Short mmCIF file of C-alpha atoms in Angstrom, two decimals:
data_model
loop_
_atom_site.label_atom_id
_atom_site.label_comp_id
_atom_site.label_asym_id
_atom_site.label_seq_id
_atom_site.Cartn_x
_atom_site.Cartn_y
_atom_site.Cartn_z
CA UNK A 118 -57.05 -30.40 -7.10
CA UNK A 119 -58.33 -28.04 -4.42
CA UNK A 120 -55.76 -29.43 -1.97
CA UNK A 121 -53.02 -29.00 -4.56
CA UNK A 122 -54.00 -25.36 -5.17
CA UNK A 123 -53.94 -24.66 -1.44
CA UNK A 124 -50.51 -26.20 -1.13
CA UNK A 125 -49.23 -24.22 -4.12
CA UNK A 126 -50.66 -20.99 -2.68
CA UNK A 127 -49.02 -21.71 0.68
CA UNK A 128 -45.67 -22.54 -0.94
CA UNK A 129 -45.64 -19.38 -3.07
CA UNK A 130 -46.45 -17.19 -0.07
CA UNK A 131 -43.71 -18.88 1.92
CA UNK A 132 -41.13 -18.27 -0.82
CA UNK A 133 -42.23 -14.67 -1.23
CA UNK A 134 -41.95 -14.08 2.51
CA UNK A 135 -38.47 -15.58 2.65
CA UNK A 136 -37.32 -13.47 -0.29
CA UNK A 137 -38.70 -10.28 1.24
CA UNK A 138 -37.07 -11.01 4.58
CA UNK A 139 -33.76 -11.74 2.91
CA UNK A 140 -33.85 -8.58 0.80
CA UNK A 141 -34.88 -6.39 3.72
CA UNK A 142 -32.24 -7.96 5.90
CA UNK A 143 -29.56 -7.07 3.37
CA UNK A 144 -30.72 -3.47 3.20
CA UNK A 145 -30.92 -2.73 6.92
CA UNK A 146 -27.94 -0.97 8.45
CA UNK A 147 -26.75 -3.00 11.44
CA UNK A 148 -27.84 -0.93 14.45
CA UNK A 149 -28.83 -3.49 17.05
CA UNK A 150 -26.15 -6.05 16.22
CA UNK A 151 -22.88 -5.69 14.37
CA UNK A 152 -21.59 -8.70 12.50
CA UNK A 153 -18.01 -9.82 12.80
CA UNK A 154 -14.81 -8.07 13.73
CA UNK A 155 -12.89 -5.79 11.40
CA UNK A 156 -9.66 -5.90 13.40
CA UNK A 157 -7.87 -8.12 10.89
CA UNK A 158 -8.73 -5.95 7.90
CA UNK A 159 -6.37 -3.28 6.69
CA UNK A 160 -7.75 0.25 7.08
CA UNK A 161 -6.23 2.54 4.41
CA UNK A 162 -4.53 5.73 5.51
CA UNK A 163 -4.03 8.93 3.50
CA UNK A 164 -0.29 8.69 4.11
CA UNK A 165 0.07 5.26 2.51
CA UNK A 166 -2.98 4.99 0.26
CA UNK A 167 -3.52 8.62 -0.71
CA UNK A 168 -3.23 7.75 -4.43
CA UNK A 169 -6.52 5.83 -4.13
CA UNK A 170 -8.52 8.76 -2.73
CA UNK A 171 -11.18 10.11 -5.08
CA UNK A 172 -10.98 13.58 -3.49
CA UNK A 173 -8.42 15.35 -1.28
CA UNK A 174 -8.33 14.00 2.27
CA UNK A 175 -10.78 15.57 4.75
CA UNK A 176 -9.52 14.97 8.32
CA UNK A 177 -12.96 15.11 9.94
CA UNK A 178 -14.87 13.10 7.34
CA UNK A 179 -15.65 9.38 7.69
CA UNK A 180 -13.84 7.07 5.28
CA UNK A 181 -15.25 4.47 2.91
CA UNK A 182 -13.46 1.79 0.93
CA UNK A 183 -14.92 0.94 -2.48
CA UNK A 184 -14.03 -2.12 -4.56
CA UNK A 185 -14.84 -2.16 -8.27
CA UNK A 186 -14.21 -4.39 -11.27
CA UNK A 187 -13.61 -2.51 -14.55
CA UNK A 188 -16.00 -4.81 -16.43
CA UNK A 189 -18.79 -4.85 -13.85
CA UNK A 190 -21.79 -2.93 -15.30
CA UNK A 191 -22.98 -1.86 -11.84
CA UNK A 192 -19.48 -0.58 -11.04
CA UNK A 193 -19.43 1.38 -14.28
CA UNK A 194 -22.83 2.87 -13.48
CA UNK A 195 -21.58 3.83 -10.00
CA UNK A 196 -18.58 5.62 -11.54
CA UNK A 197 -21.01 8.01 -13.22
CA UNK A 198 -22.64 8.85 -9.87
CA UNK A 199 -19.68 9.57 -7.62
CA UNK A 200 -21.43 12.66 -6.27
CA UNK A 201 -23.44 10.29 -4.05
CA UNK A 202 -20.26 9.70 -2.06
CA UNK A 203 -19.76 13.36 -1.18
CA UNK A 204 -19.01 13.87 2.49
CA UNK A 205 -16.81 10.78 2.74
CA UNK A 206 -13.15 10.10 2.19
CA UNK A 207 -13.42 7.44 -0.52
CA UNK A 208 -10.56 5.03 -1.14
CA UNK A 209 -11.23 3.14 -4.37
CA UNK A 210 -9.48 -0.12 -5.21
CA UNK A 211 -9.71 -2.31 -8.29
CA UNK A 212 -10.83 -5.87 -7.60
CA UNK A 213 -10.83 -7.95 -10.81
CA UNK A 214 -13.17 -10.73 -9.71
CA UNK A 215 -14.89 -11.25 -13.08
CA UNK A 216 -12.11 -13.11 -14.84
CA UNK A 217 -8.99 -12.69 -16.92
CA UNK A 218 -10.32 -9.79 -18.99
CA UNK A 219 -10.84 -7.83 -15.77
CA UNK A 220 -7.34 -8.68 -14.54
CA UNK A 221 -5.85 -7.55 -17.86
CA UNK A 222 -7.74 -4.26 -17.63
CA UNK A 223 -6.58 -3.70 -14.05
CA UNK A 224 -2.98 -4.35 -15.14
CA UNK A 225 -3.50 -1.70 -17.81
CA UNK A 226 -4.91 0.73 -15.24
CA UNK A 227 -1.87 0.29 -13.02
CA UNK A 228 0.31 1.27 -15.91
CA UNK A 229 -0.97 4.76 -15.05
CA UNK A 230 0.49 7.10 -12.46
CA UNK A 231 -3.02 7.72 -11.07
CA UNK A 232 -5.21 4.58 -10.96
CA UNK A 233 -8.36 6.52 -9.97
CA UNK A 234 -8.05 9.50 -12.30
CA UNK A 235 -10.89 10.86 -14.42
CA UNK A 236 -9.13 9.62 -17.56
CA UNK A 237 -9.04 6.08 -16.13
CA UNK A 238 -12.72 6.29 -15.19
CA UNK A 239 -13.60 7.60 -18.66
CA UNK A 240 -11.78 4.69 -20.28
CA UNK A 241 -13.58 2.18 -18.05
CA UNK A 242 -17.00 3.79 -18.58
CA UNK A 243 -16.56 3.97 -22.36
CA UNK A 244 -14.85 0.57 -22.57
CA UNK A 245 -11.78 1.80 -24.37
CA UNK A 246 -8.03 1.71 -23.88
CA UNK A 247 -6.67 3.78 -21.02
CA UNK A 248 -4.74 6.89 -22.00
CA UNK A 249 -2.76 8.37 -19.10
CA UNK A 250 0.57 9.44 -17.66
CA UNK A 251 2.63 6.31 -17.13
CA UNK A 252 3.44 5.01 -13.66
CA UNK A 253 6.98 5.10 -12.33
CA UNK A 254 8.53 1.71 -11.66
CA UNK A 255 10.68 1.11 -8.58
CA UNK A 256 13.18 -1.62 -9.47
CA UNK A 257 10.67 -3.11 -11.84
CA UNK A 258 7.90 -3.15 -9.21
CA UNK A 259 4.66 -1.18 -9.33
CA UNK A 260 4.12 0.07 -5.78
CA UNK A 261 0.52 1.20 -6.30
CA UNK A 262 -0.44 -2.12 -7.82
CA UNK A 263 1.08 -3.91 -4.84
CA UNK A 264 -0.85 -1.69 -2.41
CA UNK A 265 -4.06 -2.37 -4.33
CA UNK A 266 -3.49 -6.13 -4.22
CA UNK A 267 -2.70 -5.96 -0.50
CA UNK A 268 -6.00 -4.23 0.33
CA UNK A 269 -8.02 -6.49 -1.98
CA UNK A 270 -6.47 -9.56 -0.35
CA UNK A 271 -7.27 -8.18 3.11
CA UNK A 272 -10.99 -7.82 2.30
CA UNK A 273 -11.42 -10.52 -0.36
CA UNK A 274 -14.64 -9.00 -1.78
CA UNK A 275 -16.92 -11.62 -3.26
CA UNK A 276 -19.08 -9.13 -5.15
CA UNK A 277 -18.70 -5.73 -6.75
CA UNK A 278 -19.27 -2.93 -6.25
CA UNK A 279 -18.62 -3.43 -2.53
CA UNK A 280 -18.33 -0.74 0.11
CA UNK A 281 -16.74 -0.99 3.55
CA UNK A 282 -16.86 1.36 6.52
CA UNK A 283 -14.51 0.73 9.42
CA UNK A 284 -13.69 -2.67 7.96
CA UNK A 285 -17.36 -3.72 7.82
CA UNK A 286 -19.35 -4.19 4.63
CA UNK A 287 -22.13 -1.63 4.31
CA UNK A 288 -24.76 -0.38 1.90
CA UNK A 289 -24.23 3.28 1.07
CA UNK A 290 -27.95 4.03 1.18
CA UNK A 291 -28.29 2.52 4.66
CA UNK A 292 -25.22 4.41 5.84
CA UNK A 293 -26.69 7.68 4.58
CA UNK A 294 -30.00 6.93 6.30
CA UNK A 295 -28.18 6.40 9.60
CA UNK A 296 -26.35 9.71 9.12
CA UNK A 297 -29.68 11.47 8.55
CA UNK A 298 -31.06 9.78 11.63
CA UNK A 299 -28.17 11.12 13.66
CA UNK A 300 -28.71 14.63 12.34
CA UNK A 301 -32.45 14.63 13.13
CA UNK A 302 -32.51 12.65 16.40
CA UNK A 303 -29.42 14.10 18.06
CA UNK A 304 -29.01 17.70 19.16
CA UNK A 305 -25.25 17.99 19.57
CA UNK A 306 -23.54 19.90 22.33
CA UNK A 307 -20.51 21.78 21.07
CA UNK A 308 -17.47 20.20 22.67
CA UNK A 309 -13.81 20.59 21.82
CA UNK A 310 -13.19 16.89 21.27
CA UNK A 311 -9.49 17.49 20.68
CA UNK A 312 -9.25 18.45 24.34
CA UNK A 313 -10.44 14.97 25.34
CA UNK A 314 -8.27 12.85 23.06
CA UNK A 315 -6.62 11.22 26.07
CA UNK A 316 -10.02 9.63 26.81
CA UNK A 317 -10.41 8.26 23.29
CA UNK A 318 -10.21 4.53 22.78
CA UNK A 319 -7.43 3.47 20.40
CA UNK A 320 -9.07 2.40 17.15
CA UNK A 321 -7.75 1.75 13.69
CA UNK A 322 -7.22 4.90 11.56
CA UNK A 323 -10.92 5.38 11.00
CA UNK A 324 -13.32 8.26 11.59
CA UNK A 325 -16.80 7.33 12.75
CA UNK A 326 -20.08 9.04 12.00
CA UNK A 327 -20.33 10.52 15.49
CA UNK A 328 -18.49 10.84 18.80
CA UNK A 329 -19.84 8.54 21.51
CA UNK A 330 -18.87 9.25 25.11
CA UNK A 331 -19.30 6.63 27.83
CA UNK A 332 -19.44 7.54 31.50
CA UNK A 333 -18.38 4.17 32.88
CA UNK A 334 -17.72 2.89 36.42
CA UNK A 335 -14.22 1.68 37.22
CA UNK A 336 -14.93 -2.04 36.83
CA UNK A 337 -16.22 -1.51 33.28
CA UNK A 338 -13.26 0.62 32.25
CA UNK A 339 -11.08 -2.35 33.12
CA UNK A 340 -13.36 -4.91 31.46
CA UNK A 341 -11.68 -5.85 28.17
CA UNK A 342 -14.83 -7.42 26.74
CA UNK A 343 -16.66 -4.12 27.21
CA UNK A 344 -13.87 -2.08 25.63
CA UNK A 345 -13.62 -4.52 22.71
CA UNK A 346 -17.37 -4.27 22.13
CA UNK A 347 -17.12 -0.49 21.99
CA UNK A 348 -14.25 -0.55 19.50
CA UNK A 349 -16.12 -3.06 17.33
CA UNK A 350 -18.98 -0.59 16.82
CA UNK A 351 -17.31 1.21 13.94
CA UNK A 352 -20.05 3.85 13.64
CA UNK A 353 -18.56 5.89 16.47
CA UNK A 354 -15.38 7.46 17.75
CA UNK A 355 -15.38 6.19 21.34
CA UNK A 356 -14.41 8.22 24.41
CA UNK A 357 -14.48 6.66 27.89
CA UNK A 358 -14.81 8.87 30.97
CA UNK A 359 -15.18 8.15 34.68
CA UNK A 360 -18.77 7.84 35.90
CA UNK A 361 -17.65 9.23 39.26
CA UNK A 362 -14.51 9.88 41.24
CA UNK A 363 -13.66 10.19 44.91
CA UNK A 364 -10.52 11.01 46.81
CA UNK A 365 -7.21 12.60 45.97
CA UNK A 366 -6.84 10.69 42.70
CA UNK A 367 -9.55 12.90 41.23
CA UNK A 368 -7.19 15.87 41.40
CA UNK A 369 -4.00 14.07 40.40
CA UNK A 370 -5.31 12.21 37.35
CA UNK A 371 -5.82 13.93 33.99
CA UNK A 372 -8.51 11.40 33.11
CA UNK A 373 -10.35 12.17 36.34
CA UNK A 374 -10.14 15.93 35.78
CA UNK A 375 -11.37 15.69 32.18
CA UNK A 376 -14.11 13.26 33.20
CA UNK A 377 -15.31 15.63 35.92
CA UNK A 378 -15.32 18.46 33.40
CA UNK A 379 -17.45 16.43 30.97
CA UNK A 380 -19.87 15.38 33.70
CA UNK A 381 -20.32 19.05 34.58
CA UNK A 382 -20.74 20.17 30.96
CA UNK A 383 -23.27 17.45 30.16
CA UNK A 384 -25.09 17.52 33.51
CA UNK A 385 -24.12 13.89 34.13
CA UNK A 386 -22.98 14.24 37.75
CA UNK A 387 -24.61 12.02 40.32
CA UNK A 388 -25.48 9.18 37.94
CA UNK A 389 -25.19 5.67 39.34
CA UNK A 390 -25.42 3.70 36.08
CA UNK A 391 -23.28 3.71 32.94
CA UNK A 392 -24.35 6.58 30.69
CA UNK A 393 -23.81 7.27 26.99
CA UNK A 394 -23.66 10.63 25.24
CA UNK A 395 -23.69 10.90 21.45
CA UNK A 396 -22.11 14.07 20.07
CA UNK A 397 -22.44 15.52 23.55
CA UNK A 398 -26.13 14.68 24.03
CA UNK A 399 -26.78 12.26 26.91
CA UNK A 400 -28.99 9.39 25.73
CA UNK A 401 -31.91 8.20 27.80
CA UNK A 402 -31.83 4.41 28.37
CA UNK A 403 -34.99 3.86 26.34
CA UNK A 404 -33.13 5.20 23.29
CA UNK A 405 -30.15 2.86 23.65
CA UNK A 406 -31.46 0.18 21.23
CA UNK A 407 -31.59 2.74 18.44
CA UNK A 408 -27.93 3.65 18.75
CA UNK A 409 -26.12 0.85 20.60
CA UNK A 410 -25.62 -2.85 19.97
CA UNK A 411 -27.31 -5.39 22.23
CA UNK A 412 -23.88 -6.56 23.39
CA UNK A 413 -22.84 -3.09 24.55
CA UNK A 414 -26.16 -2.53 26.34
CA UNK A 415 -25.83 -5.89 28.09
CA UNK A 416 -22.21 -5.39 29.14
CA UNK A 417 -22.89 -1.84 30.33
CA UNK A 418 -25.43 -3.13 32.84
CA UNK A 419 -23.06 -5.69 34.39
CA UNK A 420 -22.39 -5.03 38.09
CA UNK A 421 -18.93 -5.16 39.60
CA UNK A 422 -17.83 -8.59 40.80
CA UNK A 423 -19.23 -9.18 44.26
CA UNK A 424 -21.84 -6.43 43.93
CA UNK A 425 -25.46 -7.44 44.18
CA UNK A 426 -24.65 -11.04 45.16
#
């Protein structure tokens, strides 16, 4: 009996530990490692998907995609607390994953001209029939419903409510904690980022939580794996500048001139290793793990081919 009790105690502790690790793992915002690529997922734009915005478009605000089912109790509860999403551009789409009743309700919602109006939300919250201005049909087709289905198919959410940032699934609370961390740990230098748009990496129509500038040597700027790793870190708007420049090309190239200007402004001249600056503040290497993925840190330290061998 004593042996049995010991085994039971051990088993219960093991289960509890696994549950805690799983729960904590789900709640942590991915800082050190980012899972998966969002390249194949459709990122909504205000031009095409403006009808799904909860508030008027804010050009400088980060964007979030929310998926909800009209019969999901947690979704209904979230609809009563939309103020928690202030500061974001929120695109909301209806994902009827809970069965035929949900699909029927979504069909009813898309009979409305505005599928994310307050009257629609009130009907969903109070579980009553939707009363709204009717949607216009284009040759018998409902364009907004088609757009909704296209985005839902692109993400295929398996649970609701679900939130995505830059094509990656996130927890709003964890995202907010990372934003607060940025505001407390980073002392931004005021830069006119519009001036340096030619240095910005092409990313999907998505606004990150901060601007991240990389002073990179020539071999890294041509390393596709490094550039892909940067673009995959959806938390940032990425700008890539020259770590150094020599010769006439420094005067003839716009990238070289802007890079030299940034090195001067951020006191980054003379550096020999790849350097990162978040919102204009140069990060010390010991702080990299708190803001950069392990992959980016590893690739940034790679020497040029033939160097150091």
